[in-house]
CSV table of C-alpha atoms in Angstrom, one decimal:
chain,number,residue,atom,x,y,z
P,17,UNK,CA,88.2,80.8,123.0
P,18,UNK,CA,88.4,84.1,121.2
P,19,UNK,CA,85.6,85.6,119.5
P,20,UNK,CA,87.2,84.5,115.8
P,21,UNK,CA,86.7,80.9,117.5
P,22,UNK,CA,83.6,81.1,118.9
P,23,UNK,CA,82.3,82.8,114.9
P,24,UNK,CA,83.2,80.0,113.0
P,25,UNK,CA,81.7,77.3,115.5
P,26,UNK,CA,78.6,79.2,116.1
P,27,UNK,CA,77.8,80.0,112.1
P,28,UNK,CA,79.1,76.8,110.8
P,29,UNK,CA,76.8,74.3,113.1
P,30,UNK,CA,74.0,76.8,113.5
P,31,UNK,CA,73.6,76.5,109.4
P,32,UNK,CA,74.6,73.2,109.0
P,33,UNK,CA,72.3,71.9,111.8
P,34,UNK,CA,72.7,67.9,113.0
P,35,UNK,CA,76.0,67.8,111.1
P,36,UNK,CA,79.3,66.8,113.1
P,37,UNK,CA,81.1,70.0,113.8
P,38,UNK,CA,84.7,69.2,114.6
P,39,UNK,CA,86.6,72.1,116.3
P,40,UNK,CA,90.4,72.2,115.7
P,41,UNK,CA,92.6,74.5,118.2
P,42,UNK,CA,95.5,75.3,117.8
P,43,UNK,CA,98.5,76.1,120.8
P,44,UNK,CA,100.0,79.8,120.4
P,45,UNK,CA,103.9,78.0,120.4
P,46,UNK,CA,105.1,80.6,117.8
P,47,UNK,CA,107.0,84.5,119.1
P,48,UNK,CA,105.1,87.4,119.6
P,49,UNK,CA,104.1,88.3,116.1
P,50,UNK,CA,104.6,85.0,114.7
P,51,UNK,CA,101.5,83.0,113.3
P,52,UNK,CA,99.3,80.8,115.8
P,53,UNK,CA,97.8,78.4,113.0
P,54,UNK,CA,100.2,75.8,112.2
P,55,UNK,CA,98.5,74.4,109.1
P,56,UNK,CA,100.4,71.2,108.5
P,57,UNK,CA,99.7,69.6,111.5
P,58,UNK,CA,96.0,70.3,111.0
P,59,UNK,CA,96.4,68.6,107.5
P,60,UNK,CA,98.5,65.9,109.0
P,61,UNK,CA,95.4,65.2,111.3
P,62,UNK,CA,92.9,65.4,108.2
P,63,UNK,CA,94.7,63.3,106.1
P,64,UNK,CA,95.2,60.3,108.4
P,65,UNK,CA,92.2,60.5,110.7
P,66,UNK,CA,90.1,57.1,109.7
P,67,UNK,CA,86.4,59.0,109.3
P,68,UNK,CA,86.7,61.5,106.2
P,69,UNK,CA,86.1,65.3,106.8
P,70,UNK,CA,84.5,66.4,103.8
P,71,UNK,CA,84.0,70.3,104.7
P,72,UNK,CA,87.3,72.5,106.1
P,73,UNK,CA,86.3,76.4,107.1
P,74,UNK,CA,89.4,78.7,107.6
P,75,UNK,CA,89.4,82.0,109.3
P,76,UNK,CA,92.8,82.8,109.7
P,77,UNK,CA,95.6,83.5,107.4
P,78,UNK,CA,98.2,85.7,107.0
P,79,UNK,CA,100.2,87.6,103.9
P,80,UNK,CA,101.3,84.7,101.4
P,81,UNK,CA,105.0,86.3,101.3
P,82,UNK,CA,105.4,85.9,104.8
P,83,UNK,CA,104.4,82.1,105.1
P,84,UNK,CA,108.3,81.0,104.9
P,85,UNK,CA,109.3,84.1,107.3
P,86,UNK,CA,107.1,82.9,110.0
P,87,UNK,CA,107.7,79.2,109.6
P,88,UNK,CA,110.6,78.3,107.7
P,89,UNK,CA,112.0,78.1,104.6
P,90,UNK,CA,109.5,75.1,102.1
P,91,UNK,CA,106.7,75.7,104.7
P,92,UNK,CA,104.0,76.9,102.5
P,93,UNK,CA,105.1,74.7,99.4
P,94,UNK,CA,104.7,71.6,101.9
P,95,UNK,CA,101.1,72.9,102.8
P,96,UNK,CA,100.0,73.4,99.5
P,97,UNK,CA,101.2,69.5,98.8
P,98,UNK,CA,99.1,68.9,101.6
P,99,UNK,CA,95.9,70.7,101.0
P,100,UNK,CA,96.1,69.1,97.2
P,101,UNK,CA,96.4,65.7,98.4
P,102,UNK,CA,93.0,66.6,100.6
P,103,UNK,CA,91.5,68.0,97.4
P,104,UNK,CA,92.5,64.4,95.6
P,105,UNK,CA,90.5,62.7,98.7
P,106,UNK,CA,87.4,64.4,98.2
P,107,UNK,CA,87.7,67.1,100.8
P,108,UNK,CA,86.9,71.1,100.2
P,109,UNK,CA,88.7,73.6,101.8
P,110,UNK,CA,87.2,77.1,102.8
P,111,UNK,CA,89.2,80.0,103.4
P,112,UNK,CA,88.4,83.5,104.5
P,113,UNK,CA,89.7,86.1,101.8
P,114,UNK,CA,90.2,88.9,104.4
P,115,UNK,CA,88.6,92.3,105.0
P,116,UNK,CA,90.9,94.6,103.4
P,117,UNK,CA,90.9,94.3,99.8
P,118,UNK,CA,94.1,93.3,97.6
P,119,UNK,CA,96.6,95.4,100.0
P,120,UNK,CA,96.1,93.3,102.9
P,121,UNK,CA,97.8,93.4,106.3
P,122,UNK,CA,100.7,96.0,105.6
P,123,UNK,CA,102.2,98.7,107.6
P,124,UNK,CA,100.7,101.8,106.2
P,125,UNK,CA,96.7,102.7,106.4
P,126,UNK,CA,94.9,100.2,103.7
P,127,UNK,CA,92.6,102.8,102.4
P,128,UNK,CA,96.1,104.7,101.0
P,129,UNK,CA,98.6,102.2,100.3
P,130,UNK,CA,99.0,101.3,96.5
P,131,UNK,CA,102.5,100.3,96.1
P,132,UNK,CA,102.2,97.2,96.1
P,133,UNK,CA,99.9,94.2,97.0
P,134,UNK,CA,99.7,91.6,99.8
P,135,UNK,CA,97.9,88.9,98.7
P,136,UNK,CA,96.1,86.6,101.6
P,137,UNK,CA,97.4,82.9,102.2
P,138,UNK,CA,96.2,80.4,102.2
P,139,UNK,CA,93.3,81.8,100.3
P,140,UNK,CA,95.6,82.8,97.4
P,141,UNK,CA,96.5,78.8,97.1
P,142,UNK,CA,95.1,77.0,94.2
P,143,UNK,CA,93.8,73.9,96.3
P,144,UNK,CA,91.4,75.5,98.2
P,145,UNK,CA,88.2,77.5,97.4
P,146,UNK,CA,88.4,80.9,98.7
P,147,UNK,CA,85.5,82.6,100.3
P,148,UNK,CA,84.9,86.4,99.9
P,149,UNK,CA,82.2,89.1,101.4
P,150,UNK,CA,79.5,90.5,100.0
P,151,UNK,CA,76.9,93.5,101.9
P,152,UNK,CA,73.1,94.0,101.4
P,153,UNK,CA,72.7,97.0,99.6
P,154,UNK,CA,70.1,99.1,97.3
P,155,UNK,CA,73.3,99.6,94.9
P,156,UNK,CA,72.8,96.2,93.4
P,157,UNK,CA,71.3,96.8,90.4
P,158,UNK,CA,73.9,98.2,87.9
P,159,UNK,CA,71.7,101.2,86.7
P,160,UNK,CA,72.7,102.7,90.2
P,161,UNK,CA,76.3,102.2,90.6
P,162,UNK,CA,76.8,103.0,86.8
P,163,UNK,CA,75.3,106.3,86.9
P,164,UNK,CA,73.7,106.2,83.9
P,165,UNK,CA,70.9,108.0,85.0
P,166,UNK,CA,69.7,110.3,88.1
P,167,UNK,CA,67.5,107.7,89.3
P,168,UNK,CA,67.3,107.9,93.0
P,169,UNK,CA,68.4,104.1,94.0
P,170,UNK,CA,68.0,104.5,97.3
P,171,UNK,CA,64.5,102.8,98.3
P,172,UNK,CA,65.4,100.2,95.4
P,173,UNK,CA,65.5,96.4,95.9
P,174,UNK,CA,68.1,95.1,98.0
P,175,UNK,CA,70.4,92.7,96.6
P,176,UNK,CA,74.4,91.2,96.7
P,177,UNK,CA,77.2,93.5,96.1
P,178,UNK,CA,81.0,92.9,97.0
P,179,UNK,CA,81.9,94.1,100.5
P,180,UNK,CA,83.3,97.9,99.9
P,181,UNK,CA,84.3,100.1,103.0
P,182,UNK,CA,83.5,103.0,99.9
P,183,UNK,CA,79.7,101.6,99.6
P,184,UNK,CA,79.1,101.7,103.2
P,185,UNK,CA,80.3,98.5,104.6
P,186,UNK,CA,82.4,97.8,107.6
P,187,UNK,CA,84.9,95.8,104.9
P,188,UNK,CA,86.3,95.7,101.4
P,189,UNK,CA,86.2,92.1,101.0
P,190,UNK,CA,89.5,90.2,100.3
P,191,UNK,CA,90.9,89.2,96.9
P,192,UNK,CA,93.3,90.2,93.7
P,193,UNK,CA,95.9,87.7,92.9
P,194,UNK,CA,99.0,85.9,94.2
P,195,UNK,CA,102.2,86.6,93.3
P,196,UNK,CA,103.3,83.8,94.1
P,197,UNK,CA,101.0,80.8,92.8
P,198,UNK,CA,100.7,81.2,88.7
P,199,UNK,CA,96.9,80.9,86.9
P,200,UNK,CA,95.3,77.2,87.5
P,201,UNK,CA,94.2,76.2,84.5
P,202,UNK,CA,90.6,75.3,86.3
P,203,UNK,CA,89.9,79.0,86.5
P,204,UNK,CA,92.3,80.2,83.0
P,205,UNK,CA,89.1,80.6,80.7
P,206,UNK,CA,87.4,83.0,83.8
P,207,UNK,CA,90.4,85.0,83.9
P,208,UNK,CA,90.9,85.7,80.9
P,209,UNK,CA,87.3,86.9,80.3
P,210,UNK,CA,87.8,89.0,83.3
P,211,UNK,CA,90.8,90.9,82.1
P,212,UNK,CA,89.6,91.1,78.7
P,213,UNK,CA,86.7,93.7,80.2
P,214,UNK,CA,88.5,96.8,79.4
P,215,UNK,CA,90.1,97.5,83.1
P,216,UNK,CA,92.8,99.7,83.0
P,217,UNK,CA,94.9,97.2,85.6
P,218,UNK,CA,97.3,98.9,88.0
P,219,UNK,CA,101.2,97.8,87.5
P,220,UNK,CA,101.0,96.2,90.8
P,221,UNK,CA,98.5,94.0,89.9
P,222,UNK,CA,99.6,90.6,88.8
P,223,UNK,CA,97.9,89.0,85.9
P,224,UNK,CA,99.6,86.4,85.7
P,225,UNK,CA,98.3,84.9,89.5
P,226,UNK,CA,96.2,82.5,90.7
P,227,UNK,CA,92.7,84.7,91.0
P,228,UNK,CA,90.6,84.9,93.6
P,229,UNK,CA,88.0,85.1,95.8
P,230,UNK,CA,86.1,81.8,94.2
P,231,UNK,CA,83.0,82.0,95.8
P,232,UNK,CA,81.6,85.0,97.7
P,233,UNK,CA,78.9,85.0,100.7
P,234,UNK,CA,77.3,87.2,103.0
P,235,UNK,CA,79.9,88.8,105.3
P,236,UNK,CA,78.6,91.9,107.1
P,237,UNK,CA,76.5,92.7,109.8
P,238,UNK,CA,76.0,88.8,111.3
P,239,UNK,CA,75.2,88.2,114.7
P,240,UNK,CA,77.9,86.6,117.0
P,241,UNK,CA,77.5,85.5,120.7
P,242,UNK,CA,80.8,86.2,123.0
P,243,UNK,CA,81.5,86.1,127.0
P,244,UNK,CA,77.4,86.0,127.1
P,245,UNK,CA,76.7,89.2,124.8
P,246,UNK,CA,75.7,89.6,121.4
P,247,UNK,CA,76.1,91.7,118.7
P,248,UNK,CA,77.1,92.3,115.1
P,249,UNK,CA,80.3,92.0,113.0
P,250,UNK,CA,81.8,91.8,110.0
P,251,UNK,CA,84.4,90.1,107.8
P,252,UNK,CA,85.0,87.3,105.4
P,253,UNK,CA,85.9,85.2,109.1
P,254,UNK,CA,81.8,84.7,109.0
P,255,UNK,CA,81.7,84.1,105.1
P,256,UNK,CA,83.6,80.9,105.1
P,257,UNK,CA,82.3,79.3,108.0
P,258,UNK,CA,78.4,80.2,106.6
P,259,UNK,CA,79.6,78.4,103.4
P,260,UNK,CA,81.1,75.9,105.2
P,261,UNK,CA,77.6,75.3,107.2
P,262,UNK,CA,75.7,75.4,104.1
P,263,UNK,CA,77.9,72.9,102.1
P,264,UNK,CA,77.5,70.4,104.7
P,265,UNK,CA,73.9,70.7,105.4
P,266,UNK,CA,73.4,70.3,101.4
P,267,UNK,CA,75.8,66.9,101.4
P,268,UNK,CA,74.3,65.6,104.2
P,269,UNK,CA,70.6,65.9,102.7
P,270,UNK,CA,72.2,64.2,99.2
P,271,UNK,CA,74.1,61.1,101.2
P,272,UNK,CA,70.4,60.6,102.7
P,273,UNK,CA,68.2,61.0,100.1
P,274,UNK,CA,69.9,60.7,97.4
P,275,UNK,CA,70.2,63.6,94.2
């Protein structure tokens, strides 16, 4: 296994203790470049296997306009059908947003391309829940990163902020908007709240997509075992997994004791 493998397994049953942990591997059958992950035959499996998986963590994607390149034409319309129909059986989906912000995964330097955005599949799908980063920091509190005053914020309380290579994390979390999938109307109201703020938007910048991350969880500086050494990492690749953990030790406590 690789160390995005070994991740997932360790954060997802080390938080969701006693819970069965399924692990799903996929063969590397596709050409040097190509995508390892074949997701329909891992929905195939969900969908027809006779004991119900209720929580599904996702660490790997790849750009949402290259889905069809890599796998054929209809490929990543057939997987959305697919991840829908698990939504309609009771099943959550968890997918990692990515660690690069809204110009994910292209061929010039992430920090200086602006010409256009990449947006991450499958997070960028309607049907599943997509799982940004967020870092500890002592910028938390809006009266620091406003700079409405001098106050030194640097012995201040720690709290949540969104992943940001610019306020010293390893990763700008994941997320912006397909430009592909259109605005669900579950999240219409949200968005238009959102872009109703005042934002001057950039004309790459659909706002018209399908939003996202959903959710976001803790996604820097986690500890990860690998060939018998530890150490820290980073990236949205913990985030879903930790949610994913969570989520089913939470269920697990409702189906025994009840709400």
């Amino acid at each position: 296994f690789d160390s995005e493998a070994t991740l997932d397994v360790q954060w997802s049953s080390g938080i969701g203790s006693n819970t069965p942990t399924i692990f799903w591997m996929e063969p590397q059958d596709h050409p040097p470049g190509g995508f390892d992950d074949d997701y329909l035959r891992y929905t195939s499996y969900a969908l027809n296997t006779t004991q119900l998986i209720w929580f599904h963590s996702f660490s790997y994607a790849l750009p949402e306009e290259d889905v069809d390149k890599d796998y054929g034409k209809g490929y990543r319309e057939r997987a959305e059908l697919a991840f829908k129909a698990m939504g309609a059986k009771g099943m959550t989906i968890l997918v990692a947003t990515g660690d690069r912000g809204a110009f994910e995964r292209t061929n010039e330097p992430y920090y200086n391309n602006c010409t256009h955005t990449r947006p991450l599949w499958p997070a960028s799908s309607p049907w599943v829940t997509a799982v940004g980063g967020t870092s500890y920091s002592p910028f938390a509190s809006p009266i620091c990163w406003q700079n409405a005053t001098q106050m030194d914020c640097r012995h201040g309380p720690m709290g949540h902020i969104a992943a940001d290579l610019g306020l010293g994390a390893s990763i700008t979390s994941g997320g912006g908007s397909s430009n592909l999938n259109p605005t669900p109307p579950y999240q219409a109201a949200a968005v238009k709240t959102y872009l109703e703020r005042g934002t001057e938007w950039p004309p790459v910048f659909n706002k018209n997509g399908r939003m996202y991350p959903d959710v976001s969880v803790i996604a820097t500086n986690l500890w990860n075992v690998y060939n018998g050494k530890g150490g820290p990492g980073s990236g949205t690749s913990f985030a879903a997994p930790v949610l994913s953990g969570l989520l089913s030790r939470l269920a697990s406590a409702l189906f025994t004791n009840g709400p």
